[in-house]
Short mmCIF file of C-alpha atoms in Angstrom, two decimals:
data_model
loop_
_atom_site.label_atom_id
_atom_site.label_comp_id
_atom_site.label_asym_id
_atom_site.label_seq_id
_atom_site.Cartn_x
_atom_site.Cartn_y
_atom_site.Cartn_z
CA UNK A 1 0.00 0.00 0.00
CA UNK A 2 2.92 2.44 0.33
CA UNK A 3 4.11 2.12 -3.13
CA UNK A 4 2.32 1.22 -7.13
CA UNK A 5 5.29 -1.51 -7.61
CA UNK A 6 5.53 -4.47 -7.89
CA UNK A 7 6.27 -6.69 -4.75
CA UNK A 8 7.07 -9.77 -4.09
CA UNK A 9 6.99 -11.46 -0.61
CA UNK A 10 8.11 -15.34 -0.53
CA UNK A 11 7.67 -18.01 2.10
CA UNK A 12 4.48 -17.31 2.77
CA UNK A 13 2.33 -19.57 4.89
CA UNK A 14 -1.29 -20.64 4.07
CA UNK A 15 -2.62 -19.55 7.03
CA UNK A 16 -6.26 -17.21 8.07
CA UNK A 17 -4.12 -13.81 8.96
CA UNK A 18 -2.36 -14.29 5.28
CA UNK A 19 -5.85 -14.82 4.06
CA UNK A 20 -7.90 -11.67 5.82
CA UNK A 21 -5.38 -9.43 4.02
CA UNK A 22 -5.20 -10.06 0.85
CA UNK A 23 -8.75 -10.31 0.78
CA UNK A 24 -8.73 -7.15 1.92
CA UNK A 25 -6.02 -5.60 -0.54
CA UNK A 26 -8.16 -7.77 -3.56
CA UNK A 27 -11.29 -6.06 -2.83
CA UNK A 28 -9.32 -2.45 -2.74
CA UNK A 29 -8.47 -3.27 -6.07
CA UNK A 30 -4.74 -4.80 -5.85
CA UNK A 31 -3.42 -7.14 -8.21
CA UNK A 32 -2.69 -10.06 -5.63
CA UNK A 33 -0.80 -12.95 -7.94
CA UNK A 34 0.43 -16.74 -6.22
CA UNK A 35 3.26 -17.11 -8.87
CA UNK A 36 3.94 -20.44 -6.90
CA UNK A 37 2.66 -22.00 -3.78
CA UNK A 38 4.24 -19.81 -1.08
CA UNK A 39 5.16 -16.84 -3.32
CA UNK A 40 2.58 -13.44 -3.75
CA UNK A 41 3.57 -11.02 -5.96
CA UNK A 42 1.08 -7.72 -5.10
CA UNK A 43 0.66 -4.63 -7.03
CA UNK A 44 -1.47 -1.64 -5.45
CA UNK A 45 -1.69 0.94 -8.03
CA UNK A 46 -4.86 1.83 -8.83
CA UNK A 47 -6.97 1.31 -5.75
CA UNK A 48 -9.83 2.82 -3.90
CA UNK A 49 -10.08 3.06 0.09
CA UNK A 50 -11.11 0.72 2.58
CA UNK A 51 -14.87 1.08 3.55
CA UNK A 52 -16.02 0.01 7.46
CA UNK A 53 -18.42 -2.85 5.53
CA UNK A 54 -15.26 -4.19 4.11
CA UNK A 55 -13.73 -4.55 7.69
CA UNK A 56 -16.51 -5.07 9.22
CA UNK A 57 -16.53 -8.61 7.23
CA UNK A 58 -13.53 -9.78 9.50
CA UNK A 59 -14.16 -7.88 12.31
CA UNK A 60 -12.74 -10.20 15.08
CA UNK A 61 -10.87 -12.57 12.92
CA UNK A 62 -7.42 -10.43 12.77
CA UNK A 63 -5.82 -7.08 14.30
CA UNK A 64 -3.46 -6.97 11.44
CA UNK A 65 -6.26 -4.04 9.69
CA UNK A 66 -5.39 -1.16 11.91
CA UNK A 67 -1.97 -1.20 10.44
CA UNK A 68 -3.54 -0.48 7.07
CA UNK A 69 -4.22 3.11 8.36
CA UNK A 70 -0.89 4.58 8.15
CA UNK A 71 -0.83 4.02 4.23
CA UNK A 72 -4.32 4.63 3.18
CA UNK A 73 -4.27 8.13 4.99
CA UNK A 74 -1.17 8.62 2.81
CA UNK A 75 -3.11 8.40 -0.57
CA UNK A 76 -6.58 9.24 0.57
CA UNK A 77 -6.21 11.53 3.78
CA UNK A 78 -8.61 8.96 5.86
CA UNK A 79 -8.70 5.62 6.92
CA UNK A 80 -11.81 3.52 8.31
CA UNK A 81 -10.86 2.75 11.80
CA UNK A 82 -11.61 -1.19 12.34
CA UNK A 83 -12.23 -2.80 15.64
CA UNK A 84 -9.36 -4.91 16.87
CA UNK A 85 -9.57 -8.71 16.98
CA UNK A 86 -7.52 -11.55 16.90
CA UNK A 87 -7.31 -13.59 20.51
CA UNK A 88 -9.43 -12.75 23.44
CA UNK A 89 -6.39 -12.16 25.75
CA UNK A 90 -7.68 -8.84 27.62
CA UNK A 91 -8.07 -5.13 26.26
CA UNK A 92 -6.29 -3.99 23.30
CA UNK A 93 -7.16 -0.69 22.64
CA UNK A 94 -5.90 1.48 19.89
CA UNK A 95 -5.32 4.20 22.17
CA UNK A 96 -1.62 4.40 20.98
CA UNK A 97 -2.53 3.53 17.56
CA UNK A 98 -4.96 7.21 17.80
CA UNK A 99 -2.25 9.09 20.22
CA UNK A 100 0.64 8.43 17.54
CA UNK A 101 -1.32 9.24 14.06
CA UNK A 102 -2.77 12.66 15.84
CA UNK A 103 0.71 13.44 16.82
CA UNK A 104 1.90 13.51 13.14
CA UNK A 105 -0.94 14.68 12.06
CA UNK A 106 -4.27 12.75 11.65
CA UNK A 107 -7.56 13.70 14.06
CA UNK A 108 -10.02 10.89 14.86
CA UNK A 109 -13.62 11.55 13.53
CA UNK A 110 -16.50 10.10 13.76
CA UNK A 111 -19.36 10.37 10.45
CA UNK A 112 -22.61 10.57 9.85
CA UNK A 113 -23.55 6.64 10.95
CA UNK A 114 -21.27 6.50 13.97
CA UNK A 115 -18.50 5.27 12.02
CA UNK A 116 -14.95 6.03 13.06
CA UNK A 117 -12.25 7.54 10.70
CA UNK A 118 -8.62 8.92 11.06
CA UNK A 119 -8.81 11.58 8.59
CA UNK A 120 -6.10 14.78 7.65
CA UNK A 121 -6.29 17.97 6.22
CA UNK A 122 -2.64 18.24 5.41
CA UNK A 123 -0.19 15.58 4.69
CA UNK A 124 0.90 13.61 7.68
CA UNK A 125 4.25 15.49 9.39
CA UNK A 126 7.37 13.83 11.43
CA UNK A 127 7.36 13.91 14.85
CA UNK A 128 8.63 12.82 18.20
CA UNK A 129 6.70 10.04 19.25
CA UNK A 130 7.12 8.66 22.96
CA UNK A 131 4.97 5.39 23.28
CA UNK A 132 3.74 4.55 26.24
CA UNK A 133 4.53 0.93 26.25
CA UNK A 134 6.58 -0.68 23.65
CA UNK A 135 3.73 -2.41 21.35
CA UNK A 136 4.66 -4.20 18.54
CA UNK A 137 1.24 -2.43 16.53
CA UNK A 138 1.72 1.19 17.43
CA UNK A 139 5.34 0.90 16.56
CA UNK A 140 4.46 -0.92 12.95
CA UNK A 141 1.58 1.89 12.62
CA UNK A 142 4.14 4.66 13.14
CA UNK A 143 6.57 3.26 11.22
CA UNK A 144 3.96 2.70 8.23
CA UNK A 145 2.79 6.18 8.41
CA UNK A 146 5.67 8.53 8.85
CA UNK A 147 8.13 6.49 6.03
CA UNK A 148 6.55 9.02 3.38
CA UNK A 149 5.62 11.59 5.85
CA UNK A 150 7.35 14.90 5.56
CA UNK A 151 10.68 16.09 8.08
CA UNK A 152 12.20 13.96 10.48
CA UNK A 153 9.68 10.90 13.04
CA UNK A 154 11.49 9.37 16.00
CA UNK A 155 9.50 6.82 18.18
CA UNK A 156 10.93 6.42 21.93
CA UNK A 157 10.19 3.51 23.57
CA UNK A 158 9.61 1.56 20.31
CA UNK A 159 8.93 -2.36 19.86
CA UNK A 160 12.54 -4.18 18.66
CA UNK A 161 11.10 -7.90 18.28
CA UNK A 162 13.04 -9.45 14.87
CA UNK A 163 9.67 -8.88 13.53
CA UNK A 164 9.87 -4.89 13.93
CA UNK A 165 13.45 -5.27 12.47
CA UNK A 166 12.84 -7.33 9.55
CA UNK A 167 10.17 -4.64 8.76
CA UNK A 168 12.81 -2.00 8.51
CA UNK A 169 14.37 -4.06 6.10
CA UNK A 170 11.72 -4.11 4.36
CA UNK A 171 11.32 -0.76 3.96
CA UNK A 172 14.92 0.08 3.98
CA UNK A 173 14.41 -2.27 0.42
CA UNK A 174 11.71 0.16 -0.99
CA UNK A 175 13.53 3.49 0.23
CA UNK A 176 13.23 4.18 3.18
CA UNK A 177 15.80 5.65 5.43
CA UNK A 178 15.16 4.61 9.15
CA UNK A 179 17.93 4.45 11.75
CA UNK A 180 17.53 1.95 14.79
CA UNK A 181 19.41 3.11 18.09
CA UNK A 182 20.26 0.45 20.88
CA UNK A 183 17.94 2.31 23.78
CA UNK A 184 14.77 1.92 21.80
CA UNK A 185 14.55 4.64 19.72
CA UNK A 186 14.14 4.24 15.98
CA UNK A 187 14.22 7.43 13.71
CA UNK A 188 12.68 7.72 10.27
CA UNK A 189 13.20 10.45 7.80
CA UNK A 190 10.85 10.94 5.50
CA UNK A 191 10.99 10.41 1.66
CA UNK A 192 8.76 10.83 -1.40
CA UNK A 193 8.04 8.06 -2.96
CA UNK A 194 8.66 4.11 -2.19
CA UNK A 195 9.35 1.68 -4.63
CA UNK A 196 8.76 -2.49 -4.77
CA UNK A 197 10.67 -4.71 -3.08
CA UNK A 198 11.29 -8.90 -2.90
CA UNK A 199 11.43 -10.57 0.10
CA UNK A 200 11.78 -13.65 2.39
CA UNK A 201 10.49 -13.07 5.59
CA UNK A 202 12.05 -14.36 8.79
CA UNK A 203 10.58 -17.72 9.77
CA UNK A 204 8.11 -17.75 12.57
CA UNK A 205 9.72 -18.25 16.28
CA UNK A 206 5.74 -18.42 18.09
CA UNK A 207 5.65 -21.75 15.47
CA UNK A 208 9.21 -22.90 16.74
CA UNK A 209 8.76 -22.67 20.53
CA UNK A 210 5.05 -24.08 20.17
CA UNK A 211 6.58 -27.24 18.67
CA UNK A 212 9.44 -27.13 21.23
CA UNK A 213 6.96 -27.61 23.99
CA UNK A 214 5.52 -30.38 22.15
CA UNK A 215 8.66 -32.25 22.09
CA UNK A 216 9.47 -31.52 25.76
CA UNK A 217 5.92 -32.21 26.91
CA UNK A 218 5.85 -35.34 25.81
CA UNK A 219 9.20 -36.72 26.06
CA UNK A 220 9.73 -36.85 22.12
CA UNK A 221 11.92 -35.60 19.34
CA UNK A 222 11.25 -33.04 16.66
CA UNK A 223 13.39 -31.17 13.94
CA UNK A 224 12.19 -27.72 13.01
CA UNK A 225 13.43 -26.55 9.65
CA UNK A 226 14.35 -23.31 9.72
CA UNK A 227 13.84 -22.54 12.97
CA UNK A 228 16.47 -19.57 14.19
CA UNK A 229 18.37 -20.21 17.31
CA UNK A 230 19.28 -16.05 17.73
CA UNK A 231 15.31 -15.33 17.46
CA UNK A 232 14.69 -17.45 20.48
CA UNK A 233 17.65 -17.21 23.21
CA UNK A 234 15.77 -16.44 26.20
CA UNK A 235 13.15 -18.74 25.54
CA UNK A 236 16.16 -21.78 24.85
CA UNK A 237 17.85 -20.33 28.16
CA UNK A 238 14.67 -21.36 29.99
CA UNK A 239 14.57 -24.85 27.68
CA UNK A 240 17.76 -25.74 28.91
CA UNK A 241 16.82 -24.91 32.35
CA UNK A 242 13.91 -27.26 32.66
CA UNK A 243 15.82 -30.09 31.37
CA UNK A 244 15.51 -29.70 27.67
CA UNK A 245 17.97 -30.42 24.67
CA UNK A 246 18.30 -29.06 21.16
CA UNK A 247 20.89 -29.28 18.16
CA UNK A 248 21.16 -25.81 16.26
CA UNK A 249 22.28 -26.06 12.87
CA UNK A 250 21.87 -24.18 9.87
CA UNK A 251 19.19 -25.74 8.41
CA UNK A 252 17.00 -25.53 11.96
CA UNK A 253 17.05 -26.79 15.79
CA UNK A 254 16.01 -30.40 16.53
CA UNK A 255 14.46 -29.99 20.36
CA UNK A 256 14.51 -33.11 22.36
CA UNK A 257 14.09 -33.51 26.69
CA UNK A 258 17.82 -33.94 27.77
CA UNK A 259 17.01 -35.92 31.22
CA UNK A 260 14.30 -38.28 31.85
CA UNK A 261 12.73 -35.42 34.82
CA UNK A 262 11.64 -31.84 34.18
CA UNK A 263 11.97 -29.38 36.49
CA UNK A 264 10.60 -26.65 37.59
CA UNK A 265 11.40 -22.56 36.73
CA UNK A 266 10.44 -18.83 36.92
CA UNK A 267 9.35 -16.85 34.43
CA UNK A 268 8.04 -13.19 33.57
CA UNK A 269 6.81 -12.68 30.32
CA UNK A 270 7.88 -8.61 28.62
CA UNK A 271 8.77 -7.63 25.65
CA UNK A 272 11.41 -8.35 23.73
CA UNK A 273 14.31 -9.46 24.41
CA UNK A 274 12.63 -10.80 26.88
CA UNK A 275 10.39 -13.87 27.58
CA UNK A 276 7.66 -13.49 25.12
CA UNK A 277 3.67 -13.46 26.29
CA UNK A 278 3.44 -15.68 23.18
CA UNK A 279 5.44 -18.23 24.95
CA UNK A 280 3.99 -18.81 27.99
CA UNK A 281 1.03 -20.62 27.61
CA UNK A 282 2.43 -23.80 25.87
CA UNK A 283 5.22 -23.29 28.29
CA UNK A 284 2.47 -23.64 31.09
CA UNK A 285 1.82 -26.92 29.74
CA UNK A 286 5.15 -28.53 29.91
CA UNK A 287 5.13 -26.92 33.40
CA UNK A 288 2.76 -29.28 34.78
CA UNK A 289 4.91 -32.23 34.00
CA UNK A 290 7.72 -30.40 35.68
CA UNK A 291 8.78 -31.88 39.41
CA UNK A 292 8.10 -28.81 41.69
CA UNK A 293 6.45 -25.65 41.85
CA UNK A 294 6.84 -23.37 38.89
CA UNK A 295 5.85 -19.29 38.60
CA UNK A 296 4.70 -17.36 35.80
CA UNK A 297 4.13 -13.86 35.52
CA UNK A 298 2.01 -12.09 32.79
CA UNK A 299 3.01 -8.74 32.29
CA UNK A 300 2.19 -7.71 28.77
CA UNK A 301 -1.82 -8.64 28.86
CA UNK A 302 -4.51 -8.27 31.64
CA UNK A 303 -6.29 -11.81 30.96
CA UNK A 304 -4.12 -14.51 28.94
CA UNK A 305 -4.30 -16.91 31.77
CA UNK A 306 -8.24 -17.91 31.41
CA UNK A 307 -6.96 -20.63 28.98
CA UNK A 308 -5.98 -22.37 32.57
CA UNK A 309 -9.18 -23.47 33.48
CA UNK A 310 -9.39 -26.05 30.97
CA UNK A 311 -6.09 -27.41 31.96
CA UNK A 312 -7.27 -27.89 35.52
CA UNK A 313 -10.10 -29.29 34.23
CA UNK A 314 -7.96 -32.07 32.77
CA UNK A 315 -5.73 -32.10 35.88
CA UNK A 316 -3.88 -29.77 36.54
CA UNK A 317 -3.08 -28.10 39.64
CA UNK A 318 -2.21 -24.77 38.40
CA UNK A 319 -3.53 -21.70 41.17
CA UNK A 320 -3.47 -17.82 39.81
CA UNK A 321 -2.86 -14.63 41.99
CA UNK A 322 -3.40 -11.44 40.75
CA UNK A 323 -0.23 -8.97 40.99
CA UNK A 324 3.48 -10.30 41.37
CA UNK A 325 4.20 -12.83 43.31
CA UNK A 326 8.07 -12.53 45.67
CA UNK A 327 9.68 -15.51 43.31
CA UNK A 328 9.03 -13.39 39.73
CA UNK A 329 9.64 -10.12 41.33
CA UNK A 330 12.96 -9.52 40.97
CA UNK A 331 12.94 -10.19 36.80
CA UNK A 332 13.51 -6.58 35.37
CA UNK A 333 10.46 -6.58 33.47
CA UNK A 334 9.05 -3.33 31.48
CA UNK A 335 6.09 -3.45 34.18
CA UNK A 336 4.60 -5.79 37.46
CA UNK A 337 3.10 -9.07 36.22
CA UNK A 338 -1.06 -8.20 35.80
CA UNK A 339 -1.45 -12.16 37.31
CA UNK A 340 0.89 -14.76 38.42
CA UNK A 341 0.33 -18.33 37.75
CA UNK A 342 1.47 -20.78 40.31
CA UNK A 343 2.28 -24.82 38.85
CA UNK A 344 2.59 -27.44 40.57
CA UNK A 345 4.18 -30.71 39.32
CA UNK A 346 4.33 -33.38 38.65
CA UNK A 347 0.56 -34.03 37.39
CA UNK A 348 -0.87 -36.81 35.07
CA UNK A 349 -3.08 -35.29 32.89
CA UNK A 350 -6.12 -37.00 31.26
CA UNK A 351 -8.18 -36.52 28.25
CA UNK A 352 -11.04 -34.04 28.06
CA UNK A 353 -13.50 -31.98 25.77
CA UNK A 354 -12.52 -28.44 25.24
CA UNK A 355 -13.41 -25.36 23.59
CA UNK A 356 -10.46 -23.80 22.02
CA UNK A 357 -10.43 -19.59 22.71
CA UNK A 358 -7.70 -18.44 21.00
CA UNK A 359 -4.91 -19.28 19.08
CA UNK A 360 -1.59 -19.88 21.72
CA UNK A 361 -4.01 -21.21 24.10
CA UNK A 362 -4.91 -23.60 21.12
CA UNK A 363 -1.75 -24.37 20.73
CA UNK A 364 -0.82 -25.43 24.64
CA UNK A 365 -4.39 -27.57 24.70
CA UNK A 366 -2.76 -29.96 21.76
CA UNK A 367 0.18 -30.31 23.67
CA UNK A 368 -1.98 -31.05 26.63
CA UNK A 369 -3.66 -33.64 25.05
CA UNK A 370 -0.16 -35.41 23.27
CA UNK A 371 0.33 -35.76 27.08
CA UNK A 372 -2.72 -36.37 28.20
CA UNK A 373 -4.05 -39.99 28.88
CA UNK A 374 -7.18 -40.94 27.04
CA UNK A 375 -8.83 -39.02 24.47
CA UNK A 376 -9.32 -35.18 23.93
CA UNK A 377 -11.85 -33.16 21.97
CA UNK A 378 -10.69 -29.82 21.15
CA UNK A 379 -13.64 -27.55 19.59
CA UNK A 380 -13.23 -24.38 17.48
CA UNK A 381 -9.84 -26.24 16.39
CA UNK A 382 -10.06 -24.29 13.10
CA UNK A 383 -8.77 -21.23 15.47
CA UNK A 384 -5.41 -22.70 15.40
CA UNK A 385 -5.62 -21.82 11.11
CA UNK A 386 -5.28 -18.08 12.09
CA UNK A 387 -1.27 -19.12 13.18
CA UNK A 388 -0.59 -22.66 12.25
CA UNK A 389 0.08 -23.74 8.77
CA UNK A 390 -1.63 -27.35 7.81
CA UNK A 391 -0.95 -28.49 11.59
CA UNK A 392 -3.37 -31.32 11.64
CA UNK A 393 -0.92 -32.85 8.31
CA UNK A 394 2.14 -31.89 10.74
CA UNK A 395 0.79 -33.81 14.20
CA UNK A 396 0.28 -36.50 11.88
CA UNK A 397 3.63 -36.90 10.34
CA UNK A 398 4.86 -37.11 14.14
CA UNK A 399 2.78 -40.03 14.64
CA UNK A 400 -0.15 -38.26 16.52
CA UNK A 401 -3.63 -40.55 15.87
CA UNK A 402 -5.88 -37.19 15.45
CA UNK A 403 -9.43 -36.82 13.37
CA UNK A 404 -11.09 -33.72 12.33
CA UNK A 405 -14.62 -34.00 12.53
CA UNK A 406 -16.63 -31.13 10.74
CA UNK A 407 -20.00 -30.62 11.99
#
């Protein structure tokens, strides 16, 4: 959207957040090409602007449409503000998504029918842009928006996951000139026009852990091509920790458990380079198998420990306290932990019928069940498509007996 060229992203997996967008950029008016299985080639030129009926068709399905605002105001001067969705993990509000567009120059209005719109009189302006927590969004949404703005943007406090980064190379591809300091600040001067660009994007670490957990969990063996050891050091630190193995090589990490008995650690999720929230819940899981008592802190959303009741319903003995409790306090997190879950282990786990709520929480009930005895039923599986490319095809190559029943 910030250029009429010709790009081409490869690697691309088939999965529902791939999907909602270039749906979206399709019925804009993009040319949207698969060359080859994995491989888009998109061409924006002559487009028209996203209407609230068009979002309103996946309202709840993906967050990824409030980054589409930065662009659109850029070659229409407003942009249909869509309500967040995605996982049901606490508030998200767009608070610094509407603090950081008015601040270079966009005012939230609402029309006619209620509808809410960032619109601008003037083309958008550089400015200095403190964030108020380091989101991964707000930081993509500024740096969307003030690549073709006009003077000089710097965002304090900004989001540096390898996902932000491989962004700016991105951009730095199409144009762009964006410097990256080492205390969070990124600065972005402003240029006129973009051009296309080809790229591989970097492969997906939430994937990587999620089948490291499975491995661990269940006392198997699994090779993860392409997985990258540098994306995921302080979640291997804590692998190692609880008794886990893995190979690194060039071609990806095989993850194995290194001792017959787990044990048991501390943990506060933040941002990165710390222990992602992404993380934790399949983490959780292999926790319960763990000999001992184990602590995890949440500290980047309110509610993403609700997925825990279905774990105690299949036997776990896994208590949560609000705040931070003594044992995760002294982690040098970005803020206090909302809610501290408390594991204890050792615990047998048995099969169960559950409804699946979001997508990592998916994730750590099919790990629950690999472990589980008996059978499990896990509803609303198709969630897991939002994250996980053709996962019930990958369980199976591992040797996991698992149906899909369509209703």
């Amino acid at each position: 959207l910030l250029t009429d060229e010709s790009c081409t992203i490869y690697d691309i997996p088939k999965i529902e957040d791939v999907t909602i967008i270039k749906t979206l950029l399709e019925r804009i008016g993009a040319e949207v090409e698969e060359s080859r299985p994995g491989t888009l080639r998109i061409q924006a030129g002559a487009i028209r602007n996203l209407t609230h009926q068009d979002l309103n068709d996946i309202t709840g399905r993906s967050r990824i449409p409030i980054t589409m605002s930065g662009p659109l105001l850029k070659r229409f001067a407003q942009a249909a503000i869509p309500k967040l969705g995605g996982c049901k993990i606490g508030p998200r509000p767009i608070d610094f998504h509407v603090k950081a567009l008015h601040q270079l120059g966009a005012d939230l209005v609402e029309d006619e029918d209620g509808e809410e719109w960032f619109k601008t009189a003037t083309p958008l302006k550089g400015a200095t842009i403190k964030l108020d927590y380091p989101s991964v969004g707000a930081t993509i949404q500024v740096l969307f928006s003030s690549v073709l703005a006009e003077g000089i943007t710097e965002i304090h406090n900004a989001a540096v996951e390898p996902e932000i980064m491989d962004l700016v190379a991105v951009l730095q591809k199409m144009g762009a000139i964006i410097e990256v300091d080492t205390d969070r600040v990124i600065r972005i001067e402003g240029v006129g026009r973009l051009g296309g660009f080809k790229h591989h994007p970097i492969p997906d670490r939430n994937e990587a852990v999620s089948w490291a957990c499975a491995a661990l969990a269940t006392n198997g063996r699994i090779f993860i091509r392409n997985a990258q050891q540098s994306a995921m050091m302080t979640f291997l630190n804590k692998y190692r920790q609880m008794g886990g193995g893995f190979d690194s090589t060039d071609d990806g990490i095989t993850f194995y458990r290194q001792n017959g008995a787990l044990l048991p650690v501390n943990i506060a999720t933040d941002v990165h380079p710390g222990f992602m929230t992404d993380w934790q819940q399949p983490l959780v899981v292999v926790l319960t198998q763990a000999g001992g008592v184990s602590k995890v802190g949440e500290t980047v959303y309110e509610s993403r420990f609700a997925y825990i009741e279905a774990l105690r319903k299949m036997g776990a003995k896994i208590t949560v306290h609000q705040g931070t409790m003594p044992e995760i306090s002294h982690f040098k997190t970005r803020r206090a932990a909302f809610q501290t879950a408390e594991i204890h282990g050792s615990t047998p786990l048995r099969g169960a019928t559950i409804e699946i709520p979001d997508l990592r929480a998916g994730f750590s009930y099919v790990i629950a069940a690999l472990t589980a005895k008996g059978v499990s039923t896990l509803r609303n599986f198709s969630v897991l498509g939002r994250g996980y490319e053709q996962i019930i095809a990958k369980l199976q190559s591992l040797g996991v007996e698992i149906i899909e029943v369509r209703a």
